[in-house]
Amino acid sequence: MTTSAFACLLVFSLIGYVWNRQAATAIRKDGARLHSLVGFHGAYSLLVVLVPALVVILLWLLLQGPVIDALLKSGLTSRLDGLGTGEVQLIVAEIKSIARGVVFGTPEPWKVDAAQHLVTLQMRAGQLLLVVVAAMSLALVVVSRRKVSAEFRARHGVERIISGLMIFCSVVAVFVTIGIVASLMFETSKFFAKVSFVEFLFGTNWEPQIPLREDQVAAEGAFGWLPVMLGTLVITVIALVIAVPVGLMSAIYLNEFAPRKFRAVAKPLLEILAGVPTVVYGFFAILVVAPAIRNFGQSLGLDVSPNTALAAGGVMGVMLIPFISSFADDALSAVPQSLRDGALGLGATRAEMMTGVLFPAAIPGIVGGVLLAVSRAIGETMIVVMAAGLIAKMTMNPLDSVTTVTVQIVTLLIGDTSFDNPKTLAAFALGMMLFIVTLIINIFALRIVRKYREAYD
Amino acid sequence: MTDLSSQSARSHLNRRNRHQTMIKGFGMAAIGFAALMLFILVSSLVSSGYKAFTQTHVTVEVFVDPAEIKPERLPRGGFDDVLLASLKTYFPEVSGRADEKALEGIFSNGAQFTLRDRIVADPSLIGQSITITVPTSDPFDQLAKDLVKRDTPEAQRRVSDREIGWFDTLDKAGAISEPLNWGLISNTDSRFPELAGLKGALMGSFWALLVCFVISFPLGIGAAIYLEEFAPRNRLSDFIEVNINNLAAVPSVVFGLLALAVFIGWMGMPRSAPLVGGMTLALMTLPTIIIATRAALKAVPPSIREAALGVGASKHQVVFGHVLPLAMPGILTGTIIGLAQALGETAPLLLIGMNAFITSAPDSPLDSATALPTQIFIWADSPERGFVSRTSAAILVLLTFLITMNAIAIYLRSKFERKW
């Protein structure tokens, strides 16, 4: 049904295009001077039909599911009364699978009836959509056809519609941000209704296990995010200890000392390192790096955990090398030539020119790049999910296993759908903290980078 | 006036030159470190992954016994017993349920289904002898590839001495072969490493990227054109710009949370569907495309715009008729790079459930599926030994796609880039 609605929409808009275009051509043949080219008359009709009908179809598809669910449930009030949300969801899911023709065992007759009802509802919705779209398109085709005249400013109309569409496109990015903030806030507020804000912010115990059933004996669950944050910090620091010196030194060498040919090879090589997906780095960490570190540590008589923070942090550092080096390279290149010439003219060696003049002048840009790398490291997920630990400990020992905010988000949410227990909601609270921290760092970093760029322009 | 040839001046100069050599040395060491890491990364993946591109097969003569397989009972029948009987022609001494079970373990679990499919397709084979080539099970595959060392003590090995003896006998009889492992591409996921393939993941990634492209390409270009060519410079457009830049730096897992809460929780879209995955990836790719498109539009010189305006074109006609076509190569390059990033993205797909165990390839973006990177994650987490090399092989497949996409982008850029 949806496909035929789209097809219907397409056909009507094309009819509108051809019809208006022919009408305009006829007017021009009669000797009148048209304001707009005939193509614009056609395009006007096309857009007038296409845009509103498309909006209707998309909104319809968006709302159809929830509305049909509500109708289905309202037909079953006598059966569903007094049941928990989880049970209701289960029954609805079962009815839906019966409606799709997937039947396990012999379902109760009222469920079969409900499935029948659901199928009818879905068919009605599809038919209704088709009728609405067809009627609307037809009306719009007729309306736009009646506008065709020599004086009609079809081009202006087309341009207005296109401008509107483009404004919509640019606002989507804002909507995405609003969507992120709103969804995180909504779920987080539900979380803080169950767990106190102070406990989350200052608690030093993170054990998000909760009893699944009422009678189950299990830990109550503790939601203090400090150990998780500490683990994130440990891994971030390890990553930066590797990425910052290596990235900066390679940028300095490439920018000032490397022969042109060497630079042409080395720079793409570094960029390959940036293009490798993080899941690949994660596998690299567990396949090669973690065993290597463990063996090396054991040969020194150290007790190294199998998923030591060094492995995850070290591999993350390798991932960030190209990030820092390209930012530093850009910052160094942005320093005006006159500063270089001045330093060299005073008799400085090139190394002195670099460390004494270029590097200090480029510091703001470099700091911005490092800050962006910090936010990348905090938000990086796959490497730590695969190579770091799951248990939150208050430790700063890099040989130990630590966990991070992103690891907890992923492990809390994998395979869990219900949003009504503190365990899943905790993931959203962590996500909120992650978003806020990275946002602050990003805004700060982008401001530094931008301000610095303006200084020499 | 210092004497430049004096001892102190010379030693000072030497010190300064040493300083320079040291800095250069550090720089080269840093680049060397990065290159070494890249080398270790690639070589470890290749050395563990290349073995998964072949698969050990065993070829046996099977007598399709009408006593075990009856035409009227198809597709049911004692296919495993028939297969076992074919092996027992080599090893008549094996008897007893436990030993027969062990002998049967040479075959992959999927062998009986291969045989079943052949006989169901052509029931006239019942009563005849047919030759069939099927994968061996994972331990024997590892043995054939020398991943199970024969000199390790038997207790620490996954195959016993007796099983090695069987395998060697079969090998001497010419029944063992190691053809290219097309199953890696044409099979879907499986619990058994020797049967697991990437078809479902490839299809899932394809659908997700298609959805991602269909959404993010028009939206991105529309936004970029508006912001670059039409938007008045005011607070609102500044705000939108800051917003887009920040969106590009939001951690990917947060997009997964958004998708989970809005697309799945609120709109009730299906979990594990490439449609939802594609929509999530589209939101992440959007900033990349917008930034690339704006750069490409900026690179078109103003003289083009002025010339078109001068002969009476409207602002829209200038942009859509002249500027946009000239900027298209740059836009496409940026889009392909954005899609390549989206192809390697894993974390948001995990949150929307694209890491489920699914044994059929998706036919539409609404079916449950995995994607290439999430499949890698699943296999990396699997305990079976055979999945280690499968994971590396899957990574090599993913990297091949990424390299191809980036190569196309570089080609487009070098071919159509114009210097004004």
Short mmCIF file of N, CA and C in Angstrom, two decimals, chain B residues 20-131:
data_model
loop_
_atom_site.label_atom_id
_atom_site.label_comp_id
_atom_site.label_asym_id
_atom_site.label_seq_id
_atom_site.Cartn_x
_atom_site.Cartn_y
_atom_site.Cartn_z
N GLN B 20 69.44 20.18 16.66
CA GLN B 20 68.64 20.03 15.45
C GLN B 20 68.57 18.56 15.03
N THR B 21 69.71 17.88 15.07
CA THR B 21 69.73 16.47 14.69
C THR B 21 68.81 15.67 15.62
N MET B 22 68.84 16.06 16.90
CA MET B 22 68.02 15.34 17.86
C MET B 22 66.53 15.51 17.52
N ILE B 23 66.16 16.74 17.24
CA ILE B 23 64.74 16.99 16.93
C ILE B 23 64.33 16.22 15.68
N LYS B 24 65.21 16.24 14.67
CA LYS B 24 64.91 15.49 13.45
C LYS B 24 64.78 14.00 13.77
N GLY B 25 65.69 13.52 14.62
CA GLY B 25 65.65 12.10 15.00
C GLY B 25 64.35 11.74 15.68
N PHE B 26 63.93 12.62 16.61
CA PHE B 26 62.65 12.38 17.30
C PHE B 26 61.52 12.29 16.28
N GLY B 27 61.52 13.24 15.34
CA GLY B 27 60.46 13.28 14.33
C GLY B 27 60.43 12.00 13.52
N MET B 28 61.63 11.56 13.08
CA MET B 28 61.67 10.35 12.27
C MET B 28 61.24 9.15 13.11
N ALA B 29 61.66 9.14 14.37
CA ALA B 29 61.27 8.03 15.24
C ALA B 29 59.76 8.00 15.40
N ALA B 30 59.15 9.19 15.54
CA ALA B 30 57.70 9.24 15.71
C ALA B 30 56.99 8.68 14.49
N ILE B 31 57.44 9.12 13.30
CA ILE B 31 56.80 8.61 12.08
C ILE B 31 57.07 7.12 11.93
N GLY B 32 58.30 6.73 12.29
CA GLY B 32 58.64 5.31 12.24
C GLY B 32 57.74 4.49 13.15
N PHE B 33 57.45 5.03 14.35
CA PHE B 33 56.58 4.33 15.29
C PHE B 33 55.19 4.15 14.70
N ALA B 34 54.66 5.24 14.11
CA ALA B 34 53.33 5.15 13.51
C ALA B 34 53.31 4.14 12.38
N ALA B 35 54.36 4.18 11.53
CA ALA B 35 54.41 3.26 10.40
C ALA B 35 54.54 1.82 10.89
N LEU B 36 55.35 1.64 11.96
CA LEU B 36 55.52 0.29 12.51
C LEU B 36 54.19 -0.25 13.02
N MET B 37 53.43 0.61 13.71
CA MET B 37 52.13 0.18 14.24
C MET B 37 51.21 -0.23 13.09
N LEU B 38 51.20 0.60 12.04
CA LEU B 38 50.36 0.27 10.88
C LEU B 38 50.79 -1.07 10.29
N PHE B 39 52.12 -1.26 10.22
CA PHE B 39 52.64 -2.50 9.65
C PHE B 39 52.23 -3.71 10.50
N ILE B 40 52.39 -3.57 11.84
CA ILE B 40 52.02 -4.68 12.72
C ILE B 40 50.52 -4.97 12.60
N LEU B 41 49.74 -3.89 12.56
CA LEU B 41 48.29 -4.05 12.45
C LEU B 41 47.93 -4.84 11.20
N VAL B 42 48.43 -4.37 10.05
CA VAL B 42 48.06 -5.02 8.79
C VAL B 42 48.63 -6.43 8.73
N SER B 43 49.90 -6.59 9.12
CA SER B 43 50.50 -7.91 8.95
C SER B 43 49.88 -8.93 9.90
N SER B 44 49.51 -8.50 11.13
CA SER B 44 48.88 -9.48 12.02
C SER B 44 47.52 -9.89 11.50
N LEU B 45 46.79 -8.92 10.89
CA LEU B 45 45.48 -9.26 10.34
C LEU B 45 45.63 -10.20 9.15
N VAL B 46 46.61 -9.87 8.27
CA VAL B 46 46.79 -10.72 7.10
C VAL B 46 47.24 -12.11 7.51
N SER B 47 48.20 -12.18 8.45
CA SER B 47 48.75 -13.49 8.77
C SER B 47 47.73 -14.35 9.49
N SER B 48 46.81 -13.74 10.25
CA SER B 48 45.81 -14.60 10.86
C SER B 48 44.58 -14.75 9.97
N GLY B 49 44.40 -13.83 9.03
CA GLY B 49 43.17 -13.85 8.24
C GLY B 49 43.26 -14.65 6.95
N TYR B 50 44.48 -14.76 6.36
CA TYR B 50 44.52 -15.36 5.02
C TYR B 50 44.09 -16.81 5.06
N LYS B 51 44.26 -17.44 6.23
CA LYS B 51 43.91 -18.85 6.31
C LYS B 51 42.41 -19.09 6.20
N ALA B 52 41.63 -18.06 6.49
CA ALA B 52 40.18 -18.23 6.40
C ALA B 52 39.69 -18.10 4.96
N PHE B 53 40.59 -17.72 4.05
CA PHE B 53 40.15 -17.61 2.67
C PHE B 53 40.17 -18.96 1.95
N THR B 54 40.71 -19.98 2.61
CA THR B 54 40.52 -21.33 2.11
C THR B 54 39.79 -22.11 3.19
N GLN B 55 39.14 -23.18 2.79
CA GLN B 55 38.41 -23.99 3.77
C GLN B 55 38.68 -25.45 3.44
N THR B 56 39.05 -26.21 4.44
CA THR B 56 39.32 -27.64 4.23
C THR B 56 38.01 -28.36 3.92
N HIS B 57 38.01 -29.10 2.83
CA HIS B 57 36.83 -29.88 2.46
C HIS B 57 37.21 -31.35 2.43
N VAL B 58 36.23 -32.19 2.61
CA VAL B 58 36.45 -33.62 2.46
C VAL B 58 35.49 -34.14 1.39
N THR B 59 36.05 -34.94 0.47
CA THR B 59 35.24 -35.47 -0.62
C THR B 59 35.02 -36.96 -0.38
N VAL B 60 33.76 -37.36 -0.32
CA VAL B 60 33.48 -38.78 -0.08
C VAL B 60 32.44 -39.28 -1.08
N GLU B 61 32.54 -40.59 -1.27
CA GLU B 61 31.57 -41.29 -2.11
C GLU B 61 30.42 -41.71 -1.20
N VAL B 62 29.22 -41.23 -1.47
CA VAL B 62 28.09 -41.53 -0.58
C VAL B 62 27.11 -42.43 -1.31
N PHE B 63 26.80 -43.56 -0.69
CA PHE B 63 25.73 -44.38 -1.24
C PHE B 63 24.42 -43.94 -0.58
N VAL B 64 23.53 -43.38 -1.40
CA VAL B 64 22.27 -42.87 -0.84
C VAL B 64 21.35 -44.06 -0.62
N ASP B 65 21.43 -44.58 0.60
CA ASP B 65 20.79 -45.85 0.94
C ASP B 65 19.27 -45.68 0.99
N PRO B 66 18.53 -46.41 0.14
CA PRO B 66 17.06 -46.25 0.15
C PRO B 66 16.47 -46.70 1.47
N ALA B 67 17.23 -47.49 2.25
CA ALA B 67 16.70 -47.91 3.54
C ALA B 67 16.68 -46.75 4.52
N GLU B 68 17.63 -45.83 4.38
CA GLU B 68 17.71 -44.69 5.28
C GLU B 68 16.91 -43.49 4.78
N ILE B 69 16.95 -43.28 3.46
CA ILE B 69 16.31 -42.10 2.88
C ILE B 69 15.21 -42.54 1.94
N LYS B 70 13.97 -42.27 2.35
CA LYS B 70 12.83 -42.71 1.54
C LYS B 70 12.24 -41.50 0.84
N PRO B 71 11.96 -41.65 -0.46
CA PRO B 71 11.48 -40.50 -1.23
C PRO B 71 10.24 -39.86 -0.62
N GLU B 72 9.35 -40.69 -0.06
CA GLU B 72 8.09 -40.12 0.44
C GLU B 72 8.29 -39.35 1.73
N ARG B 73 9.46 -39.55 2.42
CA ARG B 73 9.65 -38.87 3.70
C ARG B 73 10.49 -37.60 3.55
N LEU B 74 10.98 -37.32 2.34
CA LEU B 74 11.80 -36.12 2.14
C LEU B 74 11.02 -34.89 2.59
N PRO B 75 11.66 -33.88 3.13
CA PRO B 75 13.10 -33.73 3.30
C PRO B 75 13.65 -34.37 4.56
N ARG B 76 12.90 -35.28 5.19
CA ARG B 76 13.47 -35.97 6.34
C ARG B 76 14.18 -37.23 5.88
N GLY B 77 15.10 -37.71 6.70
CA GLY B 77 15.80 -38.93 6.36
C GLY B 77 17.09 -39.01 7.13
N GLY B 78 17.70 -40.19 7.11
CA GLY B 78 18.92 -40.38 7.88
C GLY B 78 20.16 -39.95 7.12
N PHE B 79 20.24 -38.66 6.83
CA PHE B 79 21.35 -38.19 6.01
C PHE B 79 22.68 -38.36 6.74
N ASP B 80 22.66 -38.12 8.08
CA ASP B 80 23.92 -38.24 8.82
C ASP B 80 24.40 -39.69 8.84
N ASP B 81 23.45 -40.65 8.93
CA ASP B 81 23.84 -42.05 8.93
C ASP B 81 24.47 -42.44 7.60
N VAL B 82 23.90 -41.91 6.51
CA VAL B 82 24.43 -42.21 5.19
C VAL B 82 25.85 -41.69 5.06
N LEU B 83 26.06 -40.47 5.58
CA LEU B 83 27.40 -39.87 5.52
C LEU B 83 28.39 -40.69 6.34
N LEU B 84 27.92 -41.11 7.51
CA LEU B 84 28.79 -41.89 8.38
C LEU B 84 29.19 -43.18 7.69
N ALA B 85 28.21 -43.83 7.02
CA ALA B 85 28.49 -45.07 6.31
C ALA B 85 29.57 -44.86 5.26
N SER B 86 29.54 -43.69 4.60
CA SER B 86 30.54 -43.45 3.57
C SER B 86 31.94 -43.34 4.19
N LEU B 87 32.03 -42.78 5.40
CA LEU B 87 33.33 -42.70 6.06
C LEU B 87 33.79 -44.07 6.53
N LYS B 88 32.83 -44.90 6.90
CA LYS B 88 33.20 -46.20 7.46
C LYS B 88 33.80 -47.12 6.41
N THR B 89 33.61 -46.81 5.13
CA THR B 89 34.30 -47.58 4.11
C THR B 89 35.81 -47.40 4.26
N TYR B 90 36.23 -46.23 4.76
CA TYR B 90 37.66 -46.03 5.01
C TYR B 90 38.09 -46.67 6.32
N PHE B 91 37.21 -46.57 7.30
CA PHE B 91 37.58 -47.03 8.65
C PHE B 91 36.60 -48.08 9.14
N PRO B 92 36.67 -49.30 8.55
CA PRO B 92 35.69 -50.33 8.93
C PRO B 92 35.83 -50.73 10.40
N GLU B 93 36.99 -50.44 11.01
CA GLU B 93 37.20 -50.93 12.38
C GLU B 93 36.43 -50.12 13.41
N VAL B 94 35.94 -48.90 13.02
CA VAL B 94 35.25 -48.06 14.00
C VAL B 94 33.85 -48.61 14.26
N SER B 95 33.53 -48.83 15.52
CA SER B 95 32.17 -49.27 15.84
C SER B 95 31.81 -48.74 17.21
N GLY B 96 30.57 -48.84 17.54
CA GLY B 96 30.12 -48.31 18.84
C GLY B 96 29.66 -46.88 18.67
N ARG B 97 28.64 -46.50 19.40
CA ARG B 97 27.98 -45.20 19.21
C ARG B 97 28.97 -44.03 19.41
N ALA B 98 29.77 -44.10 20.51
CA ALA B 98 30.65 -42.98 20.84
C ALA B 98 31.71 -42.80 19.75
N ASP B 99 32.31 -43.91 19.30
CA ASP B 99 33.35 -43.81 18.29
C ASP B 99 32.80 -43.32 16.96
N GLU B 100 31.61 -43.82 16.62
CA GLU B 100 30.99 -43.39 15.36
C GLU B 100 30.71 -41.89 15.41
N LYS B 101 30.27 -41.45 16.56
CA LYS B 101 29.98 -40.02 16.75
C LYS B 101 31.26 -39.20 16.51
N ALA B 102 32.37 -39.72 17.06
CA ALA B 102 33.64 -39.02 16.90
C ALA B 102 34.06 -38.98 15.44
N LEU B 103 33.86 -40.12 14.76
CA LEU B 103 34.24 -40.19 13.35
C LEU B 103 33.40 -39.22 12.52
N GLU B 104 32.12 -39.19 12.86
CA GLU B 104 31.21 -38.29 12.14
C GLU B 104 31.63 -36.83 12.32
N GLY B 105 32.34 -36.58 13.44
CA GLY B 105 32.77 -35.21 13.75
C GLY B 105 33.73 -34.63 12.73
N ILE B 106 34.24 -35.46 11.83
CA ILE B 106 35.11 -34.92 10.78
C ILE B 106 34.30 -33.98 9.89
N PHE B 107 33.03 -34.38 9.63
CA PHE B 107 32.18 -33.55 8.78
C PHE B 107 31.74 -32.31 9.53
N SER B 108 31.56 -31.25 8.81
CA SER B 108 30.92 -30.07 9.39
C SER B 108 29.47 -30.41 9.70
N ASN B 109 28.91 -29.69 10.64
CA ASN B 109 27.51 -29.90 10.99
C ASN B 109 26.59 -29.64 9.80
N GLY B 110 27.07 -28.86 8.84
CA GLY B 110 26.21 -28.53 7.70
C GLY B 110 26.25 -29.56 6.60
N ALA B 111 27.11 -30.60 6.76
CA ALA B 111 27.29 -31.56 5.67
C ALA B 111 25.98 -32.26 5.32
N GLN B 112 25.25 -32.69 6.40
CA GLN B 112 24.02 -33.44 6.12
C GLN B 112 23.00 -32.57 5.39
N PHE B 113 23.04 -31.26 5.64
CA PHE B 113 22.07 -30.39 4.97
C PHE B 113 22.45 -30.18 3.50
N THR B 114 23.77 -30.15 3.22
CA THR B 114 24.20 -30.08 1.83
C THR B 114 23.69 -31.29 1.07
N LEU B 115 23.89 -32.47 1.70
CA LEU B 115 23.43 -33.71 1.08
C LEU B 115 21.91 -33.69 0.91
N ARG B 116 21.21 -33.25 1.97
CA ARG B 116 19.74 -33.23 1.92
C ARG B 116 19.27 -32.36 0.75
N ASP B 117 19.89 -31.14 0.64
CA ASP B 117 19.44 -30.22 -0.41
C ASP B 117 19.64 -30.85 -1.79
N ARG B 118 20.75 -31.59 -1.93
CA ARG B 118 21.00 -32.19 -3.25
C ARG B 118 19.96 -33.26 -3.56
N ILE B 119 19.62 -34.03 -2.55
CA ILE B 119 18.68 -35.13 -2.80
C ILE B 119 17.26 -34.60 -2.95
N VAL B 120 16.91 -33.60 -2.17
CA VAL B 120 15.57 -33.01 -2.33
C VAL B 120 15.42 -32.42 -3.73
N ALA B 121 16.51 -31.83 -4.24
CA ALA B 121 16.45 -31.24 -5.57
C ALA B 121 16.33 -32.31 -6.65
N ASP B 122 16.87 -33.49 -6.37
CA ASP B 122 16.85 -34.56 -7.37
C ASP B 122 16.66 -35.90 -6.69
N PRO B 123 15.40 -36.27 -6.37
CA PRO B 123 15.14 -37.51 -5.62
C PRO B 123 15.57 -38.77 -6.35
N SER B 124 15.82 -38.67 -7.65
CA SER B 124 16.21 -39.88 -8.39
C SER B 124 17.58 -40.37 -7.95
N LEU B 125 18.33 -39.55 -7.17
CA LEU B 125 19.65 -39.98 -6.70
C LEU B 125 19.55 -41.08 -5.65
N ILE B 126 18.37 -41.25 -5.08
CA ILE B 126 18.22 -42.27 -4.03
C ILE B 126 18.48 -43.64 -4.62
N GLY B 127 19.36 -44.38 -3.93
CA GLY B 127 19.72 -45.70 -4.44
C GLY B 127 21.00 -45.67 -5.24
N GLN B 128 21.52 -44.46 -5.54
CA GLN B 128 22.77 -44.38 -6.30
C GLN B 128 23.91 -43.96 -5.40
N SER B 129 25.12 -44.02 -5.96
CA SER B 129 26.28 -43.50 -5.25
C SER B 129 26.62 -42.14 -5.83
N ILE B 130 26.78 -41.14 -4.97
CA ILE B 130 27.16 -39.82 -5.47
C ILE B 130 28.41 -39.36 -4.74
N THR B 131 29.16 -38.51 -5.42
CA THR B 131 30.36 -37.92 -4.80
C THR B 131 29.97 -36.56 -4.25
#
